[in-house]
Every structure is written in structure tokens, then in C-alpha cells.
Short mmCIF file of C-alpha atoms in Angstrom, two decimals:
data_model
loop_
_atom_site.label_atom_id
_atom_site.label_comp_id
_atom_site.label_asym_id
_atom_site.label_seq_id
_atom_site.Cartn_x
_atom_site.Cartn_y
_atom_site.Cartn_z
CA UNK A 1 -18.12 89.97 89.39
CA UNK A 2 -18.13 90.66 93.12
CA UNK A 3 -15.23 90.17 94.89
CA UNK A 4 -13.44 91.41 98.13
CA UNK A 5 -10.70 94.22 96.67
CA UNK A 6 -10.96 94.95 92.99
CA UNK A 7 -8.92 97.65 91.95
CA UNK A 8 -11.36 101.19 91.11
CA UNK A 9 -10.13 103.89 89.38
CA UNK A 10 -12.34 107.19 88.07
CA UNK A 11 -11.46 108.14 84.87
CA UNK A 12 -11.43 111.49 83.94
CA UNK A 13 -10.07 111.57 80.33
CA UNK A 14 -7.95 114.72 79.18
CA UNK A 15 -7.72 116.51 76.02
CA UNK A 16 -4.50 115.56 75.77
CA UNK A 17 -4.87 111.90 76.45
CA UNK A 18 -7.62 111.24 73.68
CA UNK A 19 -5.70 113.36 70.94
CA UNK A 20 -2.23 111.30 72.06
CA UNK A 21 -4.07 107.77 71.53
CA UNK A 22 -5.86 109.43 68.30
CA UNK A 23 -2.89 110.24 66.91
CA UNK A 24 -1.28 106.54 67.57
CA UNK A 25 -4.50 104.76 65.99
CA UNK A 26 -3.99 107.52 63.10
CA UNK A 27 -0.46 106.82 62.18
CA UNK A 28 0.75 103.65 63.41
CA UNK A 29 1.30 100.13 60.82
CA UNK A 30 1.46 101.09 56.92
CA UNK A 31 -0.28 104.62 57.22
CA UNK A 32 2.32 105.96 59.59
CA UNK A 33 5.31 104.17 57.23
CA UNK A 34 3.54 106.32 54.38
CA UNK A 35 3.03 109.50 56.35
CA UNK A 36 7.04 109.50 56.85
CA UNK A 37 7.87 108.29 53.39
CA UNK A 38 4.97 111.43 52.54
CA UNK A 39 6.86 114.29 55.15
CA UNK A 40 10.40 113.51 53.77
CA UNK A 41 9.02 113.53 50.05
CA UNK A 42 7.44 116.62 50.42
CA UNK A 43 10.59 118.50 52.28
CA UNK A 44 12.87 117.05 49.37
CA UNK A 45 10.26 118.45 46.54
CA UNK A 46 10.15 121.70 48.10
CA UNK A 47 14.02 122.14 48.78
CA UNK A 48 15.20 120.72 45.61
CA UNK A 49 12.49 122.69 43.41
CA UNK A 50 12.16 125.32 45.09
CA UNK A 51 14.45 128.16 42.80
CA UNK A 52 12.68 126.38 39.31
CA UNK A 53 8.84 126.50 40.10
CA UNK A 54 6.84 129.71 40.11
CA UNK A 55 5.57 131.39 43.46
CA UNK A 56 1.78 129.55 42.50
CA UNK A 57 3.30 125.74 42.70
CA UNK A 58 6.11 126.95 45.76
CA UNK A 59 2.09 128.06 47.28
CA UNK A 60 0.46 124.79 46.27
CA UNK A 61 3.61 122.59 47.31
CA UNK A 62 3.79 124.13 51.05
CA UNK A 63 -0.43 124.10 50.93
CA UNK A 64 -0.30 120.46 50.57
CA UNK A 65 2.17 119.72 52.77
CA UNK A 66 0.76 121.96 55.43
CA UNK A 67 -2.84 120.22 54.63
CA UNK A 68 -1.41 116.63 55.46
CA UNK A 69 0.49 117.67 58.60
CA UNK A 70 -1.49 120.13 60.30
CA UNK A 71 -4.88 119.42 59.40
CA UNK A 72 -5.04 115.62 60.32
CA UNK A 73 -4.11 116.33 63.80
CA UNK A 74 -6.09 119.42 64.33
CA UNK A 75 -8.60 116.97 63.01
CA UNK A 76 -8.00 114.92 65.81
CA UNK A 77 -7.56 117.54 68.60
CA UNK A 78 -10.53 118.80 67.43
CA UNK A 79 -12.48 115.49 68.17
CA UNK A 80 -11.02 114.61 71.11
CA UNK A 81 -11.88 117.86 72.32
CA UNK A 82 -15.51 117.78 71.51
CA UNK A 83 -15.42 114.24 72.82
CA UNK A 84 -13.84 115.13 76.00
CA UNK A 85 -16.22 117.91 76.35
CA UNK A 86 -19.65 116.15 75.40
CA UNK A 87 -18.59 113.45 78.30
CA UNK A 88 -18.22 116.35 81.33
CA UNK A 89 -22.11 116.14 81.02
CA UNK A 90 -22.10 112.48 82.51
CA UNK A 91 -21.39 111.16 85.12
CA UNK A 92 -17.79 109.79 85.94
CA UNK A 93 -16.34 106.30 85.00
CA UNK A 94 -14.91 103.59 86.97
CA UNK A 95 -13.00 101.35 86.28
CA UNK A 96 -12.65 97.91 88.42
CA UNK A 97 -10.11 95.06 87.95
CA UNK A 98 -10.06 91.79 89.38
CA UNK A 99 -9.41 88.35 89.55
CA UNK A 100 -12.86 87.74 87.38
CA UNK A 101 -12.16 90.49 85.41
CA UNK A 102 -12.78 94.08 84.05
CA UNK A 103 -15.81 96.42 84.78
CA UNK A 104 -16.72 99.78 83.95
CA UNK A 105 -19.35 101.69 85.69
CA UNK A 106 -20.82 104.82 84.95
CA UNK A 107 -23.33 106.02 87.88
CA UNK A 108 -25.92 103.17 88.28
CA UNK A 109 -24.97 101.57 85.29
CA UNK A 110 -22.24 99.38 84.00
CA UNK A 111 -20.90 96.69 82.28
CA UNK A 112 -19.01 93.53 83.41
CA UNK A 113 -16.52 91.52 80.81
CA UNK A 114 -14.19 88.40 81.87
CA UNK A 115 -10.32 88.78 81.55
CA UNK A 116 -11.19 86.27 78.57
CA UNK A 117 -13.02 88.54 76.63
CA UNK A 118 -10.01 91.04 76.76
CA UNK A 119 -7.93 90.74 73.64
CA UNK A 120 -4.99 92.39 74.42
CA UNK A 121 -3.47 95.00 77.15
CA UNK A 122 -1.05 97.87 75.93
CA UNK A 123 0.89 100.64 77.21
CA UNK A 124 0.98 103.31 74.79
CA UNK A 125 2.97 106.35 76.20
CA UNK A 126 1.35 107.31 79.15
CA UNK A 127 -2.01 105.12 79.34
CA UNK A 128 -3.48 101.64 79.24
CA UNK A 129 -5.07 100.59 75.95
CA UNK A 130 -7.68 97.20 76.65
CA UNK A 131 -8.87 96.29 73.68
CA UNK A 132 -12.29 94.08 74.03
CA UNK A 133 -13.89 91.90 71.88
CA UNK A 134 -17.05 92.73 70.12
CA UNK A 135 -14.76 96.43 68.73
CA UNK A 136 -14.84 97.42 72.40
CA UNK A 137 -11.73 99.59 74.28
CA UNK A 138 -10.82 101.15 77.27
CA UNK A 139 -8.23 103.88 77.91
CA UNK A 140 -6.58 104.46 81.42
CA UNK A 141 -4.41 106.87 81.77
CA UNK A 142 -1.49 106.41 84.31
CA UNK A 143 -2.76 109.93 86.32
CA UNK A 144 -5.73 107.63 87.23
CA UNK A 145 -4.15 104.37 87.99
CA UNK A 146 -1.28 106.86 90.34
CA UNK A 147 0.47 104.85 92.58
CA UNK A 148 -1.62 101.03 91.85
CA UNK A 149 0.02 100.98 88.42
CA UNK A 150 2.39 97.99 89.72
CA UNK A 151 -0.66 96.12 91.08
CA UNK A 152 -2.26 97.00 88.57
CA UNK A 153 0.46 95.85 85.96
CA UNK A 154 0.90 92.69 87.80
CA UNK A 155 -2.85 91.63 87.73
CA UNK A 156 -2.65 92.11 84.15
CA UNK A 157 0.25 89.62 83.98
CA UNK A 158 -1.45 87.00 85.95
CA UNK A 159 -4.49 87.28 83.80
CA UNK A 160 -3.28 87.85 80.12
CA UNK A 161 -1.05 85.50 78.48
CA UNK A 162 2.71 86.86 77.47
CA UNK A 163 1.29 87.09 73.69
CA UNK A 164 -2.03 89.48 74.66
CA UNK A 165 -0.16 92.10 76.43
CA UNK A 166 2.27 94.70 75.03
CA UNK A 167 4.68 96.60 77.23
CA UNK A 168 3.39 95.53 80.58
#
């Protein structure tokens, strides 16, 4: 894939970044439609029960509910932190785009894939999502694309169809 101007972006992933797309991938589609059915179940058991039950279940109750909404994502903080933090050993990655397609470097090695072997493209909040076959991703964050993100976005347009890109 060599060609005269690809686009090349480092990548140095935050914290925050990893635990924001964790989070998505945790609670989007039917998990995240139970998690909300869960939170407002759980505030309506506690308020309407609350004067009946005995200090023990009012303990349990708010020991569940703090169990489902705090551990999860300190879960995930957690991991992305120990992620972010096992990856400031390596070297950095970089990213190239181009009319052939995408590749990602990381000092003398890398890895090439054709815009055809890209699934789909998504924005999520503040970063790129490419989703690859074969259960690959990649994550850019806007702070690394910086000013390119219209060349960038219109690339992305040329190359993906309408129905394999989300929010582009």
C-alpha cells in the first residue's frame, strides 16, 4: 500500500478514551435497554419500600444497586487503565489512510488491510471506531486526527458505502 500522501496519525490512546468506548460496547443494544429498565427498577424498589423493609434488606437493596452501577464501570476503568498502561511500554502506533486502504504500524512492524476488508466506520462521541474483519478494530480518537478530521471524514466517504459508515 504505497502511495504518495496517505494520511498518518500516532495514536496515543487515553484512559479516558478506552473506558468511554468500553462503556459503549458494555451497554449499548438489549444490555443497555436492560441496564435502564434495571436503574429505574431499582430506584422505584428502594423509594417505594423503603419505610416497610428492615435496615438489613434497605443494606442489601442499595448493595445491589451500587454493585451493578459502580462496579461494572470501575470494572472497565480499571481495564482500560491497565491496558493503557501495559501499551506505554511499546512503541507508538500509526495509523495511515489511503486510497488502497488502512495501515497500522507499530515501529518496524505493521499491518496493511484494503478499505474492503473494513466493515464499517463509526463515530462514537469523540473517536473513530473501524471495525475489521477477522474480529479486528481500530480506535482514533479525534485529538489524533486534529485538524485532518474533514479529510479524513471525506476519504472515508469515498471509500465506504452509505450503509458501512455511521455518523460520518
Amino acid at each position: 500500500m504505497e502511495e504518495e500522501n496517505p494520511l498518518m496519525f500516532k495514536v496515543l490512546m487515553t484512559v479516558q478514551d478506552l473506558w468511554k468506548f468500553s462503556l459503549y460496547q458494555s451497554y449499548r443494544g438489549l444490555y443497555g435497554i436492560f441496564s435502564l429498565v434495571y436503574v429505574f427498577a431499582g430506584i422505584y424498589v428502594i423509594v417505594t419500600t423503603w419505610s416497610s423493609i428492615s435496615p438489613v434488606y434497605r443494606l442489601f437493596l442499595i448493595g445491589c444497586y451500587l454493585l451493578y452501577m459502580v462496579w461494572k464501570p470501575g470494572y472497565l476503568y480499571l481495564k482500560a487503565y491497565r491496558q493503557v498502561e501495559a501499551s506505554k511500554d511499546k512503541e507508538d502506533l500509526i495509523l495511515s489512510f489511503g486510497e488502497a486502504g488502512i495501515g497500522a504500524y507499530r515501529g518496524d512492524k505493521g499491518n496493511e488491510l484494503s478499505w474492503e476488508n473494513v466493515n464499517r466506520v463509526e463515530q462514537i462521541g469523540s473517536m473513530m471506531v473501524f471495525y475489521m474483519k477477522e474480529n479486528m478494530l481500530c480506535l482514533l480518537p479525534d485529538s489524533a486526527v486534529g485538524n485532518y478530521k474533514p479529510v479524513l471524514q471525506a476519504l472515508i466517504m469515498k471509500k465506504m458505502p452509505p450503509e458501512r459508515r455511521k455518523r460520518i
